[in-house]
PDB file of C-alpha atoms in Angstrom:
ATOM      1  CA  UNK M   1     -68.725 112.677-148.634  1.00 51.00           C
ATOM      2  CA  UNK M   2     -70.883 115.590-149.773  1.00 64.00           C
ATOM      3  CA  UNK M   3     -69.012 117.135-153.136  1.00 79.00           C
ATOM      4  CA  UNK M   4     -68.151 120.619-151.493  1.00 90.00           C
ATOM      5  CA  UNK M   5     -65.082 122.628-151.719  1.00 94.00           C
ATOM      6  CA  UNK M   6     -62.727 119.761-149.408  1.00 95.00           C
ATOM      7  CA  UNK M   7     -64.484 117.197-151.552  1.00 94.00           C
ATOM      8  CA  UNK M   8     -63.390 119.129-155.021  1.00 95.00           C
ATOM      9  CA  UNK M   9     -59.731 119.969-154.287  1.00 96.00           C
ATOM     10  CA  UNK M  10     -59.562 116.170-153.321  1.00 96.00           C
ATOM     11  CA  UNK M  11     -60.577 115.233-156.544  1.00 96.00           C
ATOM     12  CA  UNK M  12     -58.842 117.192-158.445  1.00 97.00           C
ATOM     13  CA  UNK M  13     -55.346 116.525-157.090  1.00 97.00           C
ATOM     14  CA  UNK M  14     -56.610 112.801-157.797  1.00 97.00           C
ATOM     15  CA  UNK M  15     -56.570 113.675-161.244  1.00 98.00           C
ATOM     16  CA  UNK M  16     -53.342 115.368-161.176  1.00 98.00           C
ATOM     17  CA  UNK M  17     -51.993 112.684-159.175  1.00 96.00           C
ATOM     18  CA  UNK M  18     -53.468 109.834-161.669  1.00 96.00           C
ATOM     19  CA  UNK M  19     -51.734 111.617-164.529  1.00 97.00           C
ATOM     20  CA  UNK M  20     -48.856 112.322-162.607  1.00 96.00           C
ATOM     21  CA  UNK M  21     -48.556 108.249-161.721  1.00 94.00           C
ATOM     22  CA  UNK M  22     -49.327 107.665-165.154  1.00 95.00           C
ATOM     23  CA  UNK M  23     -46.419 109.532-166.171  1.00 96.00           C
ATOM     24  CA  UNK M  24     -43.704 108.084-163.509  1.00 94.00           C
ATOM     25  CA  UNK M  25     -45.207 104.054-164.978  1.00 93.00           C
ATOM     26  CA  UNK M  26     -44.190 105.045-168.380  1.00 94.00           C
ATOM     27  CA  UNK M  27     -41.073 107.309-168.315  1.00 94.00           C
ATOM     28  CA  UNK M  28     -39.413 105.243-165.698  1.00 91.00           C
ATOM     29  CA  UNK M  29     -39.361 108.562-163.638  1.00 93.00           C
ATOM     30  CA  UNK M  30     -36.439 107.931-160.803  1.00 90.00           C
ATOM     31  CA  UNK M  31     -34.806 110.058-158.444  1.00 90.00           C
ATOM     32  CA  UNK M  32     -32.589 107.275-157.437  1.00 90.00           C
ATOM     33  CA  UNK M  33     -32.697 105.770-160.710  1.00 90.00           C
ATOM     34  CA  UNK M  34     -31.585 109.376-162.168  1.00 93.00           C
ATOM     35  CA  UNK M  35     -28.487 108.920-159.761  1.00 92.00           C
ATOM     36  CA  UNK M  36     -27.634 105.926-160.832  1.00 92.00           C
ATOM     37  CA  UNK M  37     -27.820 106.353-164.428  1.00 94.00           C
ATOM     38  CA  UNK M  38     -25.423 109.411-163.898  1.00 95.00           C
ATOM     39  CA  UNK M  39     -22.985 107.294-161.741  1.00 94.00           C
ATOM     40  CA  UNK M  40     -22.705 104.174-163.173  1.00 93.00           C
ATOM     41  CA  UNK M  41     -23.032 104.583-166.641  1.00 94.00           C
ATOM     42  CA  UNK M  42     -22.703 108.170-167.305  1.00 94.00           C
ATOM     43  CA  UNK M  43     -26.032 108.468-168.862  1.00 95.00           C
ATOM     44  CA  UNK M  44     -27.455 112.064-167.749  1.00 95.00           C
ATOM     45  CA  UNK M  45     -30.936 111.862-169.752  1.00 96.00           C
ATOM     46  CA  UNK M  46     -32.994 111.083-166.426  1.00 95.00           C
ATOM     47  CA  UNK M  47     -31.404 113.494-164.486  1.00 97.00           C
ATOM     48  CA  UNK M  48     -32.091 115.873-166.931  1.00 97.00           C
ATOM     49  CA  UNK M  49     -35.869 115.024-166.878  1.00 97.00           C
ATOM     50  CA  UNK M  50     -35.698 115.724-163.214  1.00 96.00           C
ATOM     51  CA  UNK M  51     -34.054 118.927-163.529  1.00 97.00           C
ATOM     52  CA  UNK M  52     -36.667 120.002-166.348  1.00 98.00           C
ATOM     53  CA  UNK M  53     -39.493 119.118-163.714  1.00 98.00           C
ATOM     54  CA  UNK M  54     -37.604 121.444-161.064  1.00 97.00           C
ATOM     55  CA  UNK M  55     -37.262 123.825-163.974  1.00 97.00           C
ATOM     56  CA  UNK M  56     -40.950 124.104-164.892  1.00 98.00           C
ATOM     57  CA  UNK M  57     -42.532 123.641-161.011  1.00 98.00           C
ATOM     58  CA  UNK M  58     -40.007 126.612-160.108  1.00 97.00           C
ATOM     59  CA  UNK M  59     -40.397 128.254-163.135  1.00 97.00           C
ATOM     60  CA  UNK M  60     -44.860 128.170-162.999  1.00 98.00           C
ATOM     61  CA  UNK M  61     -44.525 129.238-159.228  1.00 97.00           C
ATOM     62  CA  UNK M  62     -42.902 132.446-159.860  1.00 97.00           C
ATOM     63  CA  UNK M  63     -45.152 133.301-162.146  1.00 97.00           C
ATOM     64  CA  UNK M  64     -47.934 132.750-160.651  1.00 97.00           C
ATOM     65  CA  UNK M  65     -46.630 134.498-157.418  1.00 95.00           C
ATOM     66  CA  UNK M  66     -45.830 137.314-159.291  1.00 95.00           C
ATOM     67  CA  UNK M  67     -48.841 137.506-161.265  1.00 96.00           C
ATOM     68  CA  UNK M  68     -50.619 137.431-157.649  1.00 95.00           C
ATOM     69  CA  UNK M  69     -52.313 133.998-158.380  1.00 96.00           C
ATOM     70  CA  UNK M  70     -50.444 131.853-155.645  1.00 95.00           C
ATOM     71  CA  UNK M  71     -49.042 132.771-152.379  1.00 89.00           C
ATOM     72  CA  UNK M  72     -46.614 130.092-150.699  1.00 92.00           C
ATOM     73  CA  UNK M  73     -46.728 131.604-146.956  1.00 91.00           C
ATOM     74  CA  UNK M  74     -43.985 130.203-144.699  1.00 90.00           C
ATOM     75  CA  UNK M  75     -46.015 127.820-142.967  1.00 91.00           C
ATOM     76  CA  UNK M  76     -46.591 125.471-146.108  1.00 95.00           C
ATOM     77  CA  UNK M  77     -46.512 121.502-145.699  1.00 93.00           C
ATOM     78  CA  UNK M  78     -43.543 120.896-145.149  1.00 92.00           C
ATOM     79  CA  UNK M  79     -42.858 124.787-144.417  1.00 92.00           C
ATOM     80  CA  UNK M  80     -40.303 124.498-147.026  1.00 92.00           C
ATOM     81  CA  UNK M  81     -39.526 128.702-146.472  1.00 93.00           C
ATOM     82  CA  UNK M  82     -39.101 129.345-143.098  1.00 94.00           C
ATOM     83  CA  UNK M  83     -36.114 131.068-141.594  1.00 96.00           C
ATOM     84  CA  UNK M  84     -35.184 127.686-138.998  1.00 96.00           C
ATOM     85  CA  UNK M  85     -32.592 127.087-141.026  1.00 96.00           C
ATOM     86  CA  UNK M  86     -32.002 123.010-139.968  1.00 96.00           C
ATOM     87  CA  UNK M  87     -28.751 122.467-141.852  1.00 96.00           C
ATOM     88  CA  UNK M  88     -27.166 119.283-139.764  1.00 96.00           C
ATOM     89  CA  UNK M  89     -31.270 117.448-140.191  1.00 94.00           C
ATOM     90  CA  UNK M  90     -31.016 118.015-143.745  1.00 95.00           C
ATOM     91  CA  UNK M  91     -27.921 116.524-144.222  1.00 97.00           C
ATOM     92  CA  UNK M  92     -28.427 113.852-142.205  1.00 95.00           C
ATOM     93  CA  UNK M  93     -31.707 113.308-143.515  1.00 93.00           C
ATOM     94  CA  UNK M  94     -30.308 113.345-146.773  1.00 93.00           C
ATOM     95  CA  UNK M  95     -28.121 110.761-146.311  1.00 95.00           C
ATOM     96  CA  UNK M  96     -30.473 108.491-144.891  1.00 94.00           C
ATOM     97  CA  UNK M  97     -32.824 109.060-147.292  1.00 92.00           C
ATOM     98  CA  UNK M  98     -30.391 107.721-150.021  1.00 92.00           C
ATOM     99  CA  UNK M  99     -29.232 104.546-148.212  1.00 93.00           C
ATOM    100  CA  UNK M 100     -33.205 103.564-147.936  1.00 91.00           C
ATOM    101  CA  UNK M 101     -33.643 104.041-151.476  1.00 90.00           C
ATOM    102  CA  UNK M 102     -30.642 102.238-152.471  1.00 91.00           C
ATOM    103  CA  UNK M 103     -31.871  99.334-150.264  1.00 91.00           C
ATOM    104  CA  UNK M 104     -35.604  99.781-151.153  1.00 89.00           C
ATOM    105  CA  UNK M 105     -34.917 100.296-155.022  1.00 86.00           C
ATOM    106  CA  UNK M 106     -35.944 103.181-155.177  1.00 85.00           C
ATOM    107  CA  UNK M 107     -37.635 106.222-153.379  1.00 86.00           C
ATOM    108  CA  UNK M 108     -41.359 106.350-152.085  1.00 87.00           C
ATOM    109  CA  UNK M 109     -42.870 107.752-155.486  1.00 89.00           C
ATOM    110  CA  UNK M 110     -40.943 104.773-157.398  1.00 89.00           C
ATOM    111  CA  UNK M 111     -42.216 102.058-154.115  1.00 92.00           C
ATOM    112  CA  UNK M 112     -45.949 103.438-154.616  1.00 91.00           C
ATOM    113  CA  UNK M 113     -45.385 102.733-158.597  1.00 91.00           C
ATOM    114  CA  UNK M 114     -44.320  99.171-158.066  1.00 91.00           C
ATOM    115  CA  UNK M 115     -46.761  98.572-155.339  1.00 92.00           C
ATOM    116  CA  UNK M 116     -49.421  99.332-158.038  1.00 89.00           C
ATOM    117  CA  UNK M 117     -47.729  96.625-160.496  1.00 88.00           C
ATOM    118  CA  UNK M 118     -47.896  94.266-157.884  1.00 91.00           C
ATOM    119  CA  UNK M 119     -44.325  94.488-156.416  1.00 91.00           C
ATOM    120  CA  UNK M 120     -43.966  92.414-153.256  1.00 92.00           C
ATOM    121  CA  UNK M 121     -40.695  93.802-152.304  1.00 92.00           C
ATOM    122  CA  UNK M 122     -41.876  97.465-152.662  1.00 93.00           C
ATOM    123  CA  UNK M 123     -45.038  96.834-150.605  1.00 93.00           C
ATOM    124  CA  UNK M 124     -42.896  95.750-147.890  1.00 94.00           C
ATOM    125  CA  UNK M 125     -40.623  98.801-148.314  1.00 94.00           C
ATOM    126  CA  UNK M 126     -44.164 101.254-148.487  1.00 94.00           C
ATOM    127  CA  UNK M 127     -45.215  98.985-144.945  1.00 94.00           C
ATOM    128  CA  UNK M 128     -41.552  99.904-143.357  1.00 94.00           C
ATOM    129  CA  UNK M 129     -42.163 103.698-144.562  1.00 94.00           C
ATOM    130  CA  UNK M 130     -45.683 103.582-143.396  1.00 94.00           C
ATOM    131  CA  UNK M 131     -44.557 102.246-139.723  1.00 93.00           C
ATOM    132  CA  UNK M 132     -41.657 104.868-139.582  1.00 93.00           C
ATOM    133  CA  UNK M 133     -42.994 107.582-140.908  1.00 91.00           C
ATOM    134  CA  UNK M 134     -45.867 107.349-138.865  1.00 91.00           C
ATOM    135  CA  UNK M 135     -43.535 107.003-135.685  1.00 91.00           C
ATOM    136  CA  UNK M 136     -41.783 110.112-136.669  1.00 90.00           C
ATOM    137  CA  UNK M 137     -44.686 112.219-136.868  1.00 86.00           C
ATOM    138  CA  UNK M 138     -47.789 111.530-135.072  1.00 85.00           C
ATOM    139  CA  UNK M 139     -45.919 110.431-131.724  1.00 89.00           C
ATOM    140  CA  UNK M 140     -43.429 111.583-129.697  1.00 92.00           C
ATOM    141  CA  UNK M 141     -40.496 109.369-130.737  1.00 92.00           C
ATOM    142  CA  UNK M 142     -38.960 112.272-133.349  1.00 91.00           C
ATOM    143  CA  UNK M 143     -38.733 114.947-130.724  1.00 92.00           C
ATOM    144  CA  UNK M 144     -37.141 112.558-127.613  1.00 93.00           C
ATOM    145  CA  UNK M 145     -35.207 110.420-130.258  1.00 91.00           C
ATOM    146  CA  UNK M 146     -33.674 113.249-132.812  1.00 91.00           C
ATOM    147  CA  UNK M 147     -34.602 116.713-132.080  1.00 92.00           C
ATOM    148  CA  UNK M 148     -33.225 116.669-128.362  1.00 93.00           C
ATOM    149  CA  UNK M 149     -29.862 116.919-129.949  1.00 95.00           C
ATOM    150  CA  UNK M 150     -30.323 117.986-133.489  1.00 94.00           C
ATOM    151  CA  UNK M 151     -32.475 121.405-131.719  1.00 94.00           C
ATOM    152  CA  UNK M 152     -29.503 123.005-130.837  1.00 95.00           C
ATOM    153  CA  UNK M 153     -27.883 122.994-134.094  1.00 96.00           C
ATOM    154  CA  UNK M 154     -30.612 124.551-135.839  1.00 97.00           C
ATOM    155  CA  UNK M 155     -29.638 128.529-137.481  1.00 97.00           C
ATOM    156  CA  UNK M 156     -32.274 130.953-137.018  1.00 97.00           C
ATOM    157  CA  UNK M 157     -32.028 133.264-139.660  1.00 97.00           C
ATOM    158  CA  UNK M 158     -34.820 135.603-138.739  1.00 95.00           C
ATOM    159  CA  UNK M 159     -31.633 136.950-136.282  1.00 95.00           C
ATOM    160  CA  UNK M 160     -29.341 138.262-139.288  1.00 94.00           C
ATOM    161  CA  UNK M 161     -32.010 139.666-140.993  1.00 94.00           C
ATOM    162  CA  UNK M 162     -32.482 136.847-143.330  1.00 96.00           C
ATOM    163  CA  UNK M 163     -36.605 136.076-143.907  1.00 94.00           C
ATOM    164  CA  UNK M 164     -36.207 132.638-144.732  1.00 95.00           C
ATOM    165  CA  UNK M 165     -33.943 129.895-146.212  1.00 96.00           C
ATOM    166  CA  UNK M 166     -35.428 130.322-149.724  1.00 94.00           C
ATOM    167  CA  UNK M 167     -32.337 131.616-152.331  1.00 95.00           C
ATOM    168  CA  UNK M 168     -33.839 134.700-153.247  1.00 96.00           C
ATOM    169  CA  UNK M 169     -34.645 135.802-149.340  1.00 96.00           C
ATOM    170  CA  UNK M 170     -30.791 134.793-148.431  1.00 96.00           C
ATOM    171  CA  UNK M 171     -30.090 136.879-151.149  1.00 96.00           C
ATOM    172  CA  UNK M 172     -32.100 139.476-150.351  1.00 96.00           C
ATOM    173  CA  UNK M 173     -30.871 139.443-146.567  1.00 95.00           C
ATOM    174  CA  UNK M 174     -27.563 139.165-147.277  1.00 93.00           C
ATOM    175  CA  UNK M 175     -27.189 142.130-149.666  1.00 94.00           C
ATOM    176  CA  UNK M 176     -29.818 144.450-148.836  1.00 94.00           C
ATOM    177  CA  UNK M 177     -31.862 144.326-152.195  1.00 95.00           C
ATOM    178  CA  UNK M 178     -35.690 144.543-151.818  1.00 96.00           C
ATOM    179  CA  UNK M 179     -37.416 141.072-151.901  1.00 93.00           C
ATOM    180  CA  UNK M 180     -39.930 141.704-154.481  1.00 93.00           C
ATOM    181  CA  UNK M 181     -36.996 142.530-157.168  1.00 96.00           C
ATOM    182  CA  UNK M 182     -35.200 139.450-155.710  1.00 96.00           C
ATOM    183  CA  UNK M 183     -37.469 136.711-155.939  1.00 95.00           C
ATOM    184  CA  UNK M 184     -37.975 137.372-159.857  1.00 96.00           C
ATOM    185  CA  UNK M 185     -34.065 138.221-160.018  1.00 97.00           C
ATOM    186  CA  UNK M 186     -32.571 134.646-158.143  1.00 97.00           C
ATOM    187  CA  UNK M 187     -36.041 132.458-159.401  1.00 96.00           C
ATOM    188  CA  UNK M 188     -35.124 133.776-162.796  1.00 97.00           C
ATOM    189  CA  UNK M 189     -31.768 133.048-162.712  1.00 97.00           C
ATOM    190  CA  UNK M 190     -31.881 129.498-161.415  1.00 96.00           C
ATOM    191  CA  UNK M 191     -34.813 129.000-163.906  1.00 97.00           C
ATOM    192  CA  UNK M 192     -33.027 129.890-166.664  1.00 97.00           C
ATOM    193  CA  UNK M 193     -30.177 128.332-165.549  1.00 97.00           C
ATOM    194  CA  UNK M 194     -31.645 124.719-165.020  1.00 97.00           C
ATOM    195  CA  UNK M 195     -33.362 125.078-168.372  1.00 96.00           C
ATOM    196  CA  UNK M 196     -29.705 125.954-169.936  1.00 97.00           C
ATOM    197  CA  UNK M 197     -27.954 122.835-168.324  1.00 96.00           C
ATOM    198  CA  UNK M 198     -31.199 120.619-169.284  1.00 97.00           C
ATOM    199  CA  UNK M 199     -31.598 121.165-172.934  1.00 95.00           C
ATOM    200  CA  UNK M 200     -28.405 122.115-173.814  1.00 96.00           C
ATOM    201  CA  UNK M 201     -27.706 118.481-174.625  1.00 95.00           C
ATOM    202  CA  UNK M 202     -29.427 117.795-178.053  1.00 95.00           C
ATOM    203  CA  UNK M 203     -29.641 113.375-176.802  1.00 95.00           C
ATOM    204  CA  UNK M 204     -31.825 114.871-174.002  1.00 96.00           C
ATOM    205  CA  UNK M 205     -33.877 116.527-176.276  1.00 95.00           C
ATOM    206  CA  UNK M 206     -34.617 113.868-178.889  1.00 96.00           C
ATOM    207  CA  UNK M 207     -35.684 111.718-175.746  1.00 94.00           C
ATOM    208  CA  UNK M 208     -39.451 112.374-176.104  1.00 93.00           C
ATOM    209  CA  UNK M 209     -40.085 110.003-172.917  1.00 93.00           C
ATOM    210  CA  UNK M 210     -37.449 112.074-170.525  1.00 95.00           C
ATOM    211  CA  UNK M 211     -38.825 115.393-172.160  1.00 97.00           C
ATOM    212  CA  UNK M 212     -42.373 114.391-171.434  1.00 96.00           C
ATOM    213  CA  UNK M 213     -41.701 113.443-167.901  1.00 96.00           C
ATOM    214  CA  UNK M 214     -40.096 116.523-166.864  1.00 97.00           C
ATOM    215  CA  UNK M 215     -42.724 118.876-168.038  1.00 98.00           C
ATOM    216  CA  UNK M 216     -45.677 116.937-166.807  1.00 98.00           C
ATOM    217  CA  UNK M 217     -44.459 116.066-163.274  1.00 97.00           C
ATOM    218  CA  UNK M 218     -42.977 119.930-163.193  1.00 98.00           C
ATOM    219  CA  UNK M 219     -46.614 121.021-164.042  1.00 98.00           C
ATOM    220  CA  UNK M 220     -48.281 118.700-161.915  1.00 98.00           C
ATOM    221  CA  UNK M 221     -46.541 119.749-158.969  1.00 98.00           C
ATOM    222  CA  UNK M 222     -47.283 123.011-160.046  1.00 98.00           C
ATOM    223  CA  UNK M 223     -50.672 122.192-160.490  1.00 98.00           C
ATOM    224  CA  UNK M 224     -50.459 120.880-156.189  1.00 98.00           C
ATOM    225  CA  UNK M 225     -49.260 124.625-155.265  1.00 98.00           C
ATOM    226  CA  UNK M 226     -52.240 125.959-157.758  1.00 97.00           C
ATOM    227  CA  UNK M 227     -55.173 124.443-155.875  1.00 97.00           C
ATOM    228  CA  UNK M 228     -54.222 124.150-152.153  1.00 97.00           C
ATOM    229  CA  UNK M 229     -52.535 128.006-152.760  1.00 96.00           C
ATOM    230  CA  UNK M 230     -54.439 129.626-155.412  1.00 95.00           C
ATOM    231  CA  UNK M 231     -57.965 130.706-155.778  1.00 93.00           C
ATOM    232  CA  UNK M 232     -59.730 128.139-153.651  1.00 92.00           C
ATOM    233  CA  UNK M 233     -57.184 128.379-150.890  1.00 94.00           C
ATOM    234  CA  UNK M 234     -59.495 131.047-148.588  1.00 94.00           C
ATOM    235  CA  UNK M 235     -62.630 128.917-149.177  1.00 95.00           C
ATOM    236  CA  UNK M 236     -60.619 125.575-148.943  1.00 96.00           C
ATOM    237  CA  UNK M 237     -59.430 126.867-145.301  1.00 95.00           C
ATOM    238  CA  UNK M 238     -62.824 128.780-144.414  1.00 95.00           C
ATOM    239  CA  UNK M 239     -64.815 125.127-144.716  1.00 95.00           C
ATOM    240  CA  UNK M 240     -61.738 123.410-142.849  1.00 94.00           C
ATOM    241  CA  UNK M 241     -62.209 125.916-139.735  1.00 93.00           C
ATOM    242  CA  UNK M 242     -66.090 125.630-139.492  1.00 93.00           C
ATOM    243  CA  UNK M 243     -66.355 121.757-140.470  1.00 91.00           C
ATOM    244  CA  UNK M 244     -67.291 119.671-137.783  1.00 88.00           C
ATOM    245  CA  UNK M 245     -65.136 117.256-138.025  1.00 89.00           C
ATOM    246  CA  UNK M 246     -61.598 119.384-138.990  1.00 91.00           C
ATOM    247  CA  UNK M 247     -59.877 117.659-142.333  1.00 94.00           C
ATOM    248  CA  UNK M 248     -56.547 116.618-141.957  1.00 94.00           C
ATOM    249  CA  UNK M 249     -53.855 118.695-143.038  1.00 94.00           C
ATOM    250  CA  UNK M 250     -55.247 121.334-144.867  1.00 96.00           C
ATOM    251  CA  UNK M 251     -53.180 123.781-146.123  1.00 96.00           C
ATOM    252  CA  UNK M 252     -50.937 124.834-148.764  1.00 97.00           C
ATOM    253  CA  UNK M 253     -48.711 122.099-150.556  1.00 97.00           C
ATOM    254  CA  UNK M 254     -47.755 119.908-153.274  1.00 97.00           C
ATOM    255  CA  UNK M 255     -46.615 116.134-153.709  1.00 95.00           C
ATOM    256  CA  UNK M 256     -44.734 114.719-151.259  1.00 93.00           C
ATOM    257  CA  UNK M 257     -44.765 111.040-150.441  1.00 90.00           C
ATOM    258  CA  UNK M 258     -43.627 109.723-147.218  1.00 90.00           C
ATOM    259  CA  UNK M 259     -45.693 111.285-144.583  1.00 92.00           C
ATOM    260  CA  UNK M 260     -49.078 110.060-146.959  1.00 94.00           C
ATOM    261  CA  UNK M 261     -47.913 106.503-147.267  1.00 93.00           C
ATOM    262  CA  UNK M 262     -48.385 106.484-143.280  1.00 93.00           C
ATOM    263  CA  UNK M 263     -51.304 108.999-143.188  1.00 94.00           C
ATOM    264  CA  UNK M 264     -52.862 106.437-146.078  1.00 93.00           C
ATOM    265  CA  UNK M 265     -52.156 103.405-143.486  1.00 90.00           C
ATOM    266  CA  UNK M 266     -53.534 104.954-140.439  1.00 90.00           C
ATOM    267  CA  UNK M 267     -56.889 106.153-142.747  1.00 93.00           C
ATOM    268  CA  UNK M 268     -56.864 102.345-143.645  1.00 91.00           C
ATOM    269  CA  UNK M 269     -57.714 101.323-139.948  1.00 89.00           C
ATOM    270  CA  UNK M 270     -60.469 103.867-139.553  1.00 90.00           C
ATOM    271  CA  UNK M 271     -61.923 104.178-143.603  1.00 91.00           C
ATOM    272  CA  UNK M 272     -64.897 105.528-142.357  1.00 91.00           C
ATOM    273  CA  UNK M 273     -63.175 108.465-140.614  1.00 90.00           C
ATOM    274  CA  UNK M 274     -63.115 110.669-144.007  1.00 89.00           C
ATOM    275  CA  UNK M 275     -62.151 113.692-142.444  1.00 91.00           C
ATOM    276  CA  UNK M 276     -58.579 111.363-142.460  1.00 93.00           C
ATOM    277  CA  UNK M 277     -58.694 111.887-146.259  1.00 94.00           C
ATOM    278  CA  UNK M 278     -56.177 114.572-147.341  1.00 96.00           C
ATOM    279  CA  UNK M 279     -54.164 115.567-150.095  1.00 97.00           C
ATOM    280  CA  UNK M 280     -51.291 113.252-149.613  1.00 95.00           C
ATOM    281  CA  UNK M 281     -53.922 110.713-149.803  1.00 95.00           C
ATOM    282  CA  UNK M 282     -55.634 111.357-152.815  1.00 95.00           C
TER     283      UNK M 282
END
């Protein structure tokens, strides 16, 4: 792959991403595990850590918005801001997603972790993700199998004036006040907020591990909205529209992990195809 401008914003959210694995291996970074600490034995400190990373990701985003450094349009991946407001998926996906990662032990970036340590289970778990997610959104199966009755239910909020389902534009729709003072008005609010209910709890903050792991993973997923929507964005998407072979899913985003464990196993039957390679990838 010649090392231009795809080839450098795949390698650097490799490095991100190696740091950011790096990070999950030796914290024992858990969403599920978070939950379960909480539930069973009333021990907060990881779901604390993942607070502190929504904290800090949240927190870096608005100001680099703001500062006009980033811009998250609506159509990021997944278009996490758009006014299609699909309440009943959410919920439902929601659920599901928590029975599969009480059966799997644990969610896709905890699978990928023990799939690196040589986890049989989990690689069977990544295989079933791979096969599913890959069903869900490269083929027809999600639009004749859940959207044909799950369409109707979704709220368009364009059609009460609302911009998108972000908390500051609901705000902002709802009581009239001008986005640009509500974005840094709500984002600072829930910021501060998160940061309050983290670190108000002095165990938390003598956990060096749990402290660690929420600002790194907060700043690397920072770091994913930084380089697919910061200063290399235009040139990122310029090379993308006049390559000849278009790159896959280019556009602005940060980590997610279930759509790349199948976009890894279809690039897997066709590794010469490296226009396959995308961020999820890497």
């Amino acid at each position: 792959m010649e090392f231009d401008i795809h080839a450098k914003v795949l390698l650097s959210v490799f490095v991100v991403a190696l740091v950011m694995g790096a990070t999950m291996a030796k914290t024992n970074f858990c969403t599920m595990g978070a939950v379960s600490d909480l539930v069973n034995f009333g021990d907060g400190n990881r779901m604390r850590a993942w607070l502190l990373a929504g904290a800090v990701a949240a927190g870096g985003v608005l100001v680099l918005e703001l500062a006009g450094v980033v811009q998250l349009p609506e159509n990021t991946l997944p278009p996490y801001r758009t006014a299609q407001f699909a309440w009943l998926r959410y919920l439902l996906g929601g659920f599901l997603f928590g029975v599969g990662m009480t059966l799997g032990s644990g969610c896709g970036t905890r699978t990928l972790i023990r799939v690196g340590s040589g986890n049989a289970k989990s690689l069977v778990v990544a295989a079933a993700i791979a096969v599913v997610g890959y069903a869900f959104y490269a083929t027809e199966f999600f639009n004749v199998a859940v959207m044909s009755w799950l369409a109707p239910t979704i709220v368009d909020l364009g059609r009460f004036g609302i911009a998108g389902q972000n908390v500051d534009a609901v705000v902002a729709g709802a009581t009239g006040l001008d986005p640009k003072v509500a974005r840094p008005l709500v984002g600072g609010v829930v910021v501060l907020a998160l940061a309050w209910l983290v670190l108000r709890s002095g165990e938390f903050r003598a956990s060096r591990h749990n402290v660690a792991a929420g600002v790194v993973l907060g700043l690397a997923v920072l770091a994913g909205w930084f380089i697919t929507g910061g200063p290399f964005a235009e040139a990122w998407n310029e090379y993308a529209m006049f390559a000849d072979q278009r790159p896959s899913r280019v556009g602005v985003q940060s980590f997610t992990f279930i759509t790349p464990i199948a976009d890894a196993a279809r690039y897997l039957f066709e590794p010469t195809r490296t226009s396959q390679l995308n961020f999820g990838i890497m």
